[in-house]
Amino acid sequence: MRVRRVARSGPIHSSVLTMPSNKSVSDAPIFQFTNCRILKNHKLQREDLWVREGKILNPEKLFFDEKGSADIHVDCQNNLIAPGFIDTQINGGFGVDFSMAKDDVSSGISLVAQKILSHGVTSFCPTLVTSPPSVYHQILPQIHMADGGLHGAGVLGVHLEGPFISSEKRGAHPERFLCSYEEGGFQDLLETYGSLDKVTIITLAPEIKRSSEVITELVKRRICVSLGHSVANLSQAEEAVKHGATYITHLFNAMLPFHHRDPGIVGLLTSDQIPKGQTVFYGMIADGIHTNPAALRLAHLAHPKGLVLVTDAITAMGLGPGRHPLGQQVIEIEGLNAYVAGTKTLAGSIATMDMCVRHFLEATGCTVESALEAASLHPAQMLGIEHRKGTLNYGADADFVLLDDDLNVQATYIAGNRVWKKDLCTL
């Protein structure tokens, strides 16, 4: 990346009208990223990207209102610029298990946050799998929402996957720790977790009695309710959506298979019972293992605007074959597969987000724009933060990733600052 600094001109004096200079508005330097194609308004466009004080800057206001110009020019060498990737389901990685109770949870989150910068991830939701209440009470107070930076990707809040899920569709979740809120309703959930202050997403099975009550209470607290690890039929899933559920955890995995007389949770993608103005989003693990390419294509064709790429990455992401912990279970890595040790039950993924984007593009034949938005815009919309994350719109956070034409990450930026670059790359 070629960087050129330009001397800032002094104030403009006029006997009739004095326009403010750059400095009178802000002393912060203005960056102009040139020779690039940026993803904006759902299209890759040949356009410069302007950044000041960690935000995407409108160049027209800079030129005409401030009579300003760039201080630093960055030559992107014809690479793509896309919004930073957002991973809403990641259980750990690089030897770290977010569900492992210990007194220094933050150090593990910090390690993963730093490592996933190389994958183009600028924000994420640390995900805890089914655990006993004592584990939630120990871990959750130690996790803090935080902006990203040189130290690593930002933390958007915790995704709690379980323990209020179906025993039949528990997957790698330990059955002995599964819970129900049939007796105490929302109070049972609150006592299990201890606190919801740091929680952004909760995955539950909507067929559990009193789910409508629980979902309503969670939505009041601005928590995204996701349906998953469930044997719910379509009517039960639609009822959950009517009460505020807006997400599906790893579509097709750990739920009833699609059936033409009752498509189950999968049927939400084409349901005519979704409240007006509401979008149902759904996570997809596009690692080439969890979901057949034909299923990826089917989901994308049925409901492209709701598709959210997730890694569902576990402790072993970034490590070699062998056995690794995942919450209260032991996971075994064989090639690209992660199984509950001693079984052939899939237990999360070891894929990275940039790998998922590339595989999704290849498997579905979708546009590059669609693949990139599935990892950026859509998760931001699902979390209700699209005004600041997931886009390159004016005023949004300047979190973005530079990629080559094959969608390999070349550099990652958070708040306009480069936080990672590929070895030997000049970007």
mmCIF file of N, CA and C in Angstrom, residues 43-149:
data_model
loop_
_atom_site.group_PDB
_atom_site.id
_atom_site.type_symbol
_atom_site.label_atom_id
_atom_site.label_comp_id
_atom_site.label_asym_id
_atom_site.label_seq_id
_atom_site.Cartn_x
_atom_site.Cartn_y
_atom_site.Cartn_z
ATOM 1 N N LYS A 43 -23.376 -2.927 -4.302
ATOM 2 C CA LYS A 43 -22.582 -3.061 -5.514
ATOM 3 C C LYS A 43 -21.125 -2.691 -5.251
ATOM 4 N N LEU A 44 -20.220 -3.373 -5.923
ATOM 5 C CA LEU A 44 -18.818 -2.969 -5.903
ATOM 6 C C LEU A 44 -18.660 -1.812 -6.874
ATOM 7 N N GLN A 45 -18.184 -0.689 -6.355
ATOM 8 C CA GLN A 45 -18.105 0.520 -7.157
ATOM 9 C C GLN A 45 -16.681 1.063 -7.169
ATOM 10 N N ARG A 46 -16.282 1.581 -8.313
ATOM 11 C CA ARG A 46 -14.979 2.228 -8.432
ATOM 12 C C ARG A 46 -15.102 3.612 -7.790
ATOM 13 N N GLU A 47 -14.677 3.705 -6.552
ATOM 14 C CA GLU A 47 -14.891 4.929 -5.785
ATOM 15 C C GLU A 47 -13.853 4.992 -4.674
ATOM 16 N N ASP A 48 -13.443 6.185 -4.306
ATOM 17 C CA ASP A 48 -12.511 6.342 -3.190
ATOM 18 C C ASP A 48 -13.269 6.228 -1.866
ATOM 19 N N LEU A 49 -12.548 5.828 -0.829
ATOM 20 C CA LEU A 49 -13.114 5.760 0.509
ATOM 21 C C LEU A 49 -12.410 6.793 1.379
ATOM 22 N N TRP A 50 -13.198 7.625 2.048
ATOM 23 C CA TRP A 50 -12.656 8.708 2.867
ATOM 24 C C TRP A 50 -12.939 8.424 4.337
ATOM 25 N N VAL A 51 -11.943 8.636 5.192
ATOM 26 C CA VAL A 51 -12.070 8.307 6.608
ATOM 27 C C VAL A 51 -11.506 9.440 7.462
ATOM 28 N N ARG A 52 -12.243 9.789 8.519
ATOM 29 C CA ARG A 52 -11.737 10.739 9.511
ATOM 30 C C ARG A 52 -12.306 10.358 10.873
ATOM 31 N N GLU A 53 -11.443 10.384 11.870
ATOM 32 C CA GLU A 53 -11.841 10.097 13.249
ATOM 33 C C GLU A 53 -12.596 8.776 13.373
ATOM 34 N N GLY A 54 -12.129 7.774 12.631
ATOM 35 C CA GLY A 54 -12.704 6.447 12.750
ATOM 36 C C GLY A 54 -14.026 6.231 12.061
ATOM 37 N N LYS A 55 -14.509 7.234 11.290
ATOM 38 C CA LYS A 55 -15.794 7.143 10.615
ATOM 39 C C LYS A 55 -15.627 7.318 9.102
ATOM 40 N N ILE A 56 -16.574 6.756 8.347
ATOM 41 C CA ILE A 56 -16.602 6.966 6.900
ATOM 42 C C ILE A 56 -17.068 8.402 6.640
ATOM 43 N N LEU A 57 -16.316 9.114 5.840
ATOM 44 C CA LEU A 57 -16.539 10.540 5.619
ATOM 45 C C LEU A 57 -17.185 10.789 4.262
ATOM 46 N N ASN A 58 -18.126 11.706 4.231
ATOM 47 C CA ASN A 58 -18.765 12.116 2.979
ATOM 48 C C ASN A 58 -17.863 13.145 2.302
ATOM 49 N N PRO A 59 -17.244 12.814 1.156
ATOM 50 C CA PRO A 59 -16.309 13.746 0.531
ATOM 51 C C PRO A 59 -16.976 15.018 0.018
ATOM 52 N N GLU A 60 -18.255 14.946 -0.344
ATOM 53 C CA GLU A 60 -18.930 16.152 -0.826
ATOM 54 C C GLU A 60 -19.010 17.211 0.266
ATOM 55 N N LYS A 61 -19.339 16.785 1.485
ATOM 56 C CA LYS A 61 -19.374 17.744 2.592
ATOM 57 C C LYS A 61 -17.985 18.284 2.882
ATOM 58 N N LEU A 62 -16.989 17.412 2.747
ATOM 59 C CA LEU A 62 -15.611 17.840 2.967
ATOM 60 C C LEU A 62 -15.218 18.907 1.947
ATOM 61 N N PHE A 63 -15.512 18.650 0.683
ATOM 62 C CA PHE A 63 -15.121 19.581 -0.382
ATOM 63 C C PHE A 63 -15.895 20.893 -0.297
ATOM 64 N N PHE A 64 -17.229 20.793 -0.238
ATOM 65 C CA PHE A 64 -18.058 21.978 -0.424
ATOM 66 C C PHE A 64 -18.351 22.732 0.878
ATOM 67 N N ASP A 65 -18.482 22.002 1.984
ATOM 68 C CA ASP A 65 -18.788 22.673 3.252
ATOM 69 C C ASP A 65 -17.522 23.100 3.989
ATOM 70 N N GLU A 66 -16.486 22.264 3.915
ATOM 71 C CA GLU A 66 -15.268 22.541 4.668
ATOM 72 C C GLU A 66 -14.117 23.044 3.799
ATOM 73 N N LYS A 67 -14.299 22.931 2.470
ATOM 74 C CA LYS A 67 -13.217 23.282 1.545
ATOM 75 C C LYS A 67 -11.942 22.506 1.912
ATOM 76 N N GLY A 68 -12.126 21.250 2.303
ATOM 77 C CA GLY A 68 -11.010 20.437 2.766
ATOM 78 C C GLY A 68 -10.547 19.428 1.728
ATOM 79 N N SER A 69 -9.497 18.724 2.077
ATOM 80 C CA SER A 69 -8.928 17.685 1.211
ATOM 81 C C SER A 69 -8.218 16.665 2.083
ATOM 82 N N ALA A 70 -7.739 15.609 1.451
ATOM 83 C CA ALA A 70 -7.100 14.523 2.192
ATOM 84 C C ALA A 70 -5.712 14.916 2.674
ATOM 85 N N ASP A 71 -5.358 14.426 3.846
ATOM 86 C CA ASP A 71 -4.009 14.583 4.374
ATOM 87 C C ASP A 71 -3.125 13.403 3.985
ATOM 88 N N ILE A 72 -3.754 12.210 3.913
ATOM 89 C CA ILE A 72 -3.003 10.991 3.637
ATOM 90 C C ILE A 72 -3.722 10.218 2.545
ATOM 91 N N HIS A 73 -2.987 9.911 1.479
ATOM 92 C CA HIS A 73 -3.522 9.121 0.368
ATOM 93 C C HIS A 73 -3.008 7.689 0.480
ATOM 94 N N VAL A 74 -3.923 6.723 0.372
ATOM 95 C CA VAL A 74 -3.563 5.313 0.471
ATOM 96 C C VAL A 74 -3.921 4.628 -0.849
ATOM 97 N N ASP A 75 -2.914 4.147 -1.569
ATOM 98 C CA ASP A 75 -3.124 3.433 -2.832
ATOM 99 C C ASP A 75 -3.447 1.975 -2.522
ATOM 100 N N CYS A 76 -4.671 1.557 -2.816
ATOM 101 C CA CYS A 76 -5.122 0.196 -2.490
ATOM 102 C C CYS A 76 -4.793 -0.825 -3.568
ATOM 103 N N GLN A 77 -4.128 -0.407 -4.615
ATOM 104 C CA GLN A 77 -3.619 -1.311 -5.658
ATOM 105 C C GLN A 77 -4.711 -2.212 -6.238
ATOM 106 N N ASN A 78 -5.862 -1.593 -6.490
ATOM 107 C CA ASN A 78 -6.979 -2.244 -7.169
ATOM 108 C C ASN A 78 -7.630 -3.364 -6.360
ATOM 109 N N ASN A 79 -7.422 -3.368 -5.055
ATOM 110 C CA ASN A 79 -8.083 -4.357 -4.213
ATOM 111 C C ASN A 79 -9.523 -3.935 -3.910
ATOM 112 N N LEU A 80 -10.296 -4.892 -3.393
ATOM 113 C CA LEU A 80 -11.669 -4.629 -2.973
ATOM 114 C C LEU A 80 -11.667 -4.121 -1.534
ATOM 115 N N ILE A 81 -12.605 -3.258 -1.222
ATOM 116 C CA ILE A 81 -12.827 -2.855 0.165
ATOM 117 C C ILE A 81 -14.264 -3.218 0.523
ATOM 118 N N ALA A 82 -14.397 -4.060 1.552
ATOM 119 C CA ALA A 82 -15.709 -4.480 2.032
ATOM 120 C C ALA A 82 -15.822 -4.147 3.513
ATOM 121 N N PRO A 83 -17.050 -3.998 4.025
ATOM 122 C CA PRO A 83 -17.193 -3.805 5.469
ATOM 123 C C PRO A 83 -16.552 -4.968 6.221
ATOM 124 N N GLY A 84 -16.038 -4.695 7.411
ATOM 125 C CA GLY A 84 -15.437 -5.747 8.210
ATOM 126 C C GLY A 84 -16.425 -6.865 8.497
ATOM 127 N N PHE A 85 -15.915 -8.090 8.543
ATOM 128 C CA PHE A 85 -16.781 -9.243 8.795
ATOM 129 C C PHE A 85 -17.206 -9.280 10.267
ATOM 130 N N ILE A 86 -18.410 -9.793 10.499
ATOM 131 C CA ILE A 86 -18.979 -9.908 11.840
ATOM 132 C C ILE A 86 -19.350 -11.370 12.070
ATOM 133 N N ASP A 87 -18.764 -11.993 13.075
ATOM 134 C CA ASP A 87 -19.045 -13.402 13.369
ATOM 135 C C ASP A 87 -19.921 -13.479 14.617
ATOM 136 N N THR A 88 -21.165 -13.905 14.444
ATOM 137 C CA THR A 88 -22.115 -13.931 15.562
ATOM 138 C C THR A 88 -22.181 -15.282 16.264
ATOM 139 N N GLN A 89 -21.376 -16.240 15.800
ATOM 140 C CA GLN A 89 -21.347 -17.546 16.475
ATOM 141 C C GLN A 89 -19.936 -18.119 16.380
ATOM 142 N N ILE A 90 -19.166 -17.921 17.421
ATOM 143 C CA ILE A 90 -17.794 -18.412 17.479
ATOM 144 C C ILE A 90 -17.522 -18.845 18.912
ATOM 145 N N ASN A 91 -17.224 -20.120 19.092
ATOM 146 C CA ASN A 91 -17.085 -20.725 20.410
ATOM 147 C C ASN A 91 -15.680 -20.606 20.996
ATOM 148 N N GLY A 92 -14.738 -20.176 20.162
ATOM 149 C CA GLY A 92 -13.359 -20.067 20.611
ATOM 150 C C GLY A 92 -12.418 -20.255 19.427
ATOM 151 N N GLY A 93 -11.205 -20.642 19.716
ATOM 152 C CA GLY A 93 -10.213 -20.852 18.679
ATOM 153 C C GLY A 93 -8.812 -20.689 19.243
ATOM 154 N N PHE A 94 -7.845 -21.244 18.526
ATOM 155 C CA PHE A 94 -6.430 -21.083 18.894
ATOM 156 C C PHE A 94 -6.158 -21.586 20.317
ATOM 157 N N GLY A 95 -6.854 -22.672 20.665
ATOM 158 C CA GLY A 95 -6.672 -23.266 21.984
ATOM 159 C C GLY A 95 -7.550 -22.677 23.064
ATOM 160 N N VAL A 96 -8.352 -21.681 22.734
ATOM 161 C CA VAL A 96 -9.221 -21.016 23.714
ATOM 162 C C VAL A 96 -10.651 -21.534 23.568
ATOM 163 N N ASP A 97 -11.249 -21.875 24.697
ATOM 164 C CA ASP A 97 -12.649 -22.297 24.748
ATOM 165 C C ASP A 97 -13.404 -21.290 25.597
ATOM 166 N N PHE A 98 -14.285 -20.513 24.975
ATOM 167 C CA PHE A 98 -15.013 -19.474 25.704
ATOM 168 C C PHE A 98 -15.884 -20.044 26.825
ATOM 169 N N SER A 99 -16.262 -21.329 26.719
ATOM 170 C CA SER A 99 -17.139 -21.936 27.718
ATOM 171 C C SER A 99 -16.369 -22.607 28.853
ATOM 172 N N MET A 100 -15.080 -22.457 28.878
ATOM 173 C CA MET A 100 -14.266 -23.059 29.926
ATOM 174 C C MET A 100 -14.178 -22.097 31.106
ATOM 175 N N ALA A 101 -14.721 -22.532 32.239
ATOM 176 C CA ALA A 101 -14.744 -21.681 33.430
ATOM 177 C C ALA A 101 -13.336 -21.501 33.985
ATOM 178 N N LYS A 102 -12.933 -20.260 34.129
ATOM 179 C CA LYS A 102 -11.665 -19.928 34.756
ATOM 180 C C LYS A 102 -11.730 -18.478 35.215
ATOM 181 N N ASP A 103 -10.686 -18.068 35.906
ATOM 182 C CA ASP A 103 -10.690 -16.729 36.496
ATOM 183 C C ASP A 103 -10.145 -15.654 35.567
ATOM 184 N N ASP A 104 -9.699 -16.048 34.391
ATOM 185 C CA ASP A 104 -9.134 -15.066 33.461
ATOM 186 C C ASP A 104 -9.700 -15.286 32.068
ATOM 187 N N VAL A 105 -11.013 -15.185 31.955
ATOM 188 C CA VAL A 105 -11.698 -15.386 30.674
ATOM 189 C C VAL A 105 -11.282 -14.329 29.663
ATOM 190 N N SER A 106 -11.070 -13.107 30.122
ATOM 191 C CA SER A 106 -10.793 -11.993 29.215
ATOM 192 C C SER A 106 -9.524 -12.200 28.401
ATOM 193 N N SER A 107 -8.534 -12.879 28.961
ATOM 194 C CA SER A 107 -7.288 -13.089 28.214
ATOM 195 C C SER A 107 -7.513 -14.004 27.023
ATOM 196 N N GLY A 108 -8.364 -15.019 27.179
ATOM 197 C CA GLY A 108 -8.682 -15.901 26.064
ATOM 198 C C GLY A 108 -9.460 -15.193 24.981
ATOM 199 N N ILE A 109 -10.421 -14.372 25.384
ATOM 200 C CA ILE A 109 -11.195 -13.602 24.407
ATOM 201 C C ILE A 109 -10.278 -12.636 23.667
ATOM 202 N N SER A 110 -9.355 -12.027 24.383
ATOM 203 C CA SER A 110 -8.416 -11.091 23.752
ATOM 204 C C SER A 110 -7.536 -11.790 22.733
ATOM 205 N N LEU A 111 -7.101 -13.009 23.046
ATOM 206 C CA LEU A 111 -6.260 -13.759 22.108
ATOM 207 C C LEU A 111 -7.015 -14.055 20.820
ATOM 208 N N VAL A 112 -8.233 -14.577 20.948
ATOM 209 C CA VAL A 112 -9.033 -14.886 19.757
ATOM 210 C C VAL A 112 -9.343 -13.606 18.989
ATOM 211 N N ALA A 113 -9.688 -12.531 19.703
ATOM 212 C CA ALA A 113 -10.001 -11.251 19.055
ATOM 213 C C ALA A 113 -8.841 -10.775 18.200
ATOM 214 N N GLN A 114 -7.625 -10.967 18.683
ATOM 215 C CA GLN A 114 -6.446 -10.529 17.931
ATOM 216 C C GLN A 114 -6.190 -11.430 16.730
ATOM 217 N N LYS A 115 -6.367 -12.730 16.911
ATOM 218 C CA LYS A 115 -6.055 -13.681 15.844
ATOM 219 C C LYS A 115 -7.035 -13.591 14.677
ATOM 220 N N ILE A 116 -8.307 -13.329 14.966
ATOM 221 C CA ILE A 116 -9.291 -13.335 13.876
ATOM 222 C C ILE A 116 -9.235 -12.077 13.018
ATOM 223 N N LEU A 117 -8.413 -11.110 13.391
ATOM 224 C CA LEU A 117 -8.205 -9.961 12.507
ATOM 225 C C LEU A 117 -7.684 -10.409 11.149
ATOM 226 N N SER A 118 -6.868 -11.454 11.138
ATOM 227 C CA SER A 118 -6.302 -11.951 9.876
ATOM 228 C C SER A 118 -7.359 -12.597 8.992
ATOM 229 N N HIS A 119 -8.524 -12.881 9.552
ATOM 230 C CA HIS A 119 -9.639 -13.462 8.791
ATOM 231 C C HIS A 119 -10.582 -12.379 8.281
ATOM 232 N N GLY A 120 -10.271 -11.116 8.556
ATOM 233 C CA GLY A 120 -11.138 -10.020 8.143
ATOM 234 C C GLY A 120 -12.247 -9.719 9.122
ATOM 235 N N VAL A 121 -12.245 -10.376 10.287
ATOM 236 C CA VAL A 121 -13.291 -10.172 11.288
ATOM 237 C C VAL A 121 -12.953 -8.953 12.135
ATOM 238 N N THR A 122 -13.877 -8.005 12.187
ATOM 239 C CA THR A 122 -13.660 -6.784 12.974
ATOM 240 C C THR A 122 -14.561 -6.723 14.205
ATOM 241 N N SER A 123 -15.588 -7.577 14.274
ATOM 242 C CA SER A 123 -16.468 -7.652 15.437
ATOM 243 C C SER A 123 -16.980 -9.082 15.570
ATOM 244 N N PHE A 124 -17.264 -9.502 16.815
ATOM 245 C CA PHE A 124 -17.750 -10.870 17.006
ATOM 246 C C PHE A 124 -18.534 -10.993 18.301
ATOM 247 N N CYS A 125 -19.274 -12.110 18.391
ATOM 248 C CA CYS A 125 -20.033 -12.446 19.584
ATOM 249 C C CYS A 125 -19.470 -13.732 20.173
ATOM 250 N N PRO A 126 -18.665 -13.657 21.235
ATOM 251 C CA PRO A 126 -18.187 -14.888 21.878
ATOM 252 C C PRO A 126 -19.393 -15.746 22.257
ATOM 253 N N THR A 127 -19.332 -17.040 21.918
ATOM 254 C CA THR A 127 -20.479 -17.920 22.088
ATOM 255 C C THR A 127 -20.207 -18.978 23.147
ATOM 256 N N LEU A 128 -21.140 -19.116 24.080
ATOM 257 C CA LEU A 128 -21.038 -20.123 25.126
ATOM 258 C C LEU A 128 -22.024 -21.240 24.831
ATOM 259 N N VAL A 129 -21.536 -22.478 24.841
ATOM 260 C CA VAL A 129 -22.418 -23.625 24.638
ATOM 261 C C VAL A 129 -23.010 -24.046 25.975
ATOM 262 N N THR A 130 -23.946 -24.997 25.930
ATOM 263 C CA THR A 130 -24.642 -25.474 27.128
ATOM 264 C C THR A 130 -23.667 -25.820 28.253
ATOM 265 N N SER A 131 -23.916 -25.213 29.409
ATOM 266 C CA SER A 131 -23.040 -25.367 30.572
ATOM 267 C C SER A 131 -23.894 -25.323 31.842
ATOM 268 N N PRO A 132 -23.361 -25.755 32.974
ATOM 269 C CA PRO A 132 -24.103 -25.622 34.233
ATOM 270 C C PRO A 132 -24.183 -24.166 34.663
ATOM 271 N N PRO A 133 -25.175 -23.803 35.489
ATOM 272 C CA PRO A 133 -25.325 -22.409 35.921
ATOM 273 C C PRO A 133 -24.056 -21.824 36.526
ATOM 274 N N SER A 134 -23.304 -22.617 37.264
ATOM 275 C CA SER A 134 -22.089 -22.098 37.902
ATOM 276 C C SER A 134 -21.092 -21.571 36.882
ATOM 277 N N VAL A 135 -21.059 -22.182 35.719
ATOM 278 C CA VAL A 135 -20.140 -21.733 34.663
ATOM 279 C C VAL A 135 -20.594 -20.385 34.106
ATOM 280 N N TYR A 136 -21.890 -20.250 33.834
ATOM 281 C CA TYR A 136 -22.399 -18.959 33.354
ATOM 282 C C TYR A 136 -22.129 -17.859 34.385
ATOM 283 N N HIS A 137 -22.357 -18.185 35.657
ATOM 284 C CA HIS A 137 -22.182 -17.180 36.712
ATOM 285 C C HIS A 137 -20.724 -16.750 36.845
ATOM 286 N N GLN A 138 -19.805 -17.651 36.477
ATOM 287 C CA GLN A 138 -18.391 -17.310 36.564
ATOM 288 C C GLN A 138 -17.895 -16.585 35.326
ATOM 289 N N ILE A 139 -18.375 -16.998 34.154
ATOM 290 C CA ILE A 139 -17.839 -16.464 32.901
ATOM 291 C C ILE A 139 -18.466 -15.136 32.499
ATOM 292 N N LEU A 140 -19.790 -15.051 32.542
ATOM 293 C CA LEU A 140 -20.465 -13.870 31.988
ATOM 294 C C LEU A 140 -20.017 -12.540 32.602
ATOM 295 N N PRO A 141 -19.796 -12.457 33.911
ATOM 296 C CA PRO A 141 -19.347 -11.163 34.457
ATOM 297 C C PRO A 141 -17.958 -10.746 33.965
ATOM 298 N N GLN A 142 -17.196 -11.700 33.412
ATOM 299 C CA GLN A 142 -15.840 -11.387 32.967
ATOM 300 C C GLN A 142 -15.778 -10.936 31.506
ATOM 301 N N ILE A 143 -16.890 -11.044 30.786
ATOM 302 C CA ILE A 143 -16.909 -10.652 29.366
ATOM 303 C C ILE A 143 -17.471 -9.242 29.245
ATOM 304 N N HIS A 144 -16.778 -8.409 28.515
ATOM 305 C CA HIS A 144 -17.179 -7.014 28.384
ATOM 306 C C HIS A 144 -17.308 -6.623 26.912
ATOM 307 N N MET A 145 -18.369 -5.917 26.583
ATOM 308 C CA MET A 145 -18.490 -5.359 25.240
ATOM 309 C C MET A 145 -17.392 -4.319 25.053
ATOM 310 N N ALA A 146 -16.754 -4.346 23.903
ATOM 311 C CA ALA A 146 -15.617 -3.447 23.695
ATOM 312 C C ALA A 146 -15.438 -3.154 22.219
ATOM 313 N N ASP A 147 -14.977 -1.942 21.927
ATOM 314 C CA ASP A 147 -14.644 -1.584 20.560
ATOM 315 C C ASP A 147 -13.375 -2.322 20.135
ATOM 316 N N GLY A 148 -13.253 -2.542 18.837
ATOM 317 C CA GLY A 148 -12.053 -3.173 18.323
ATOM 318 C C GLY A 148 -10.929 -2.167 18.134
ATOM 319 N N GLY A 149 -9.760 -2.683 17.813
ATOM 320 C CA GLY A 149 -8.586 -1.834 17.595
ATOM 321 C C GLY A 149 -7.363 -2.688 17.348
#
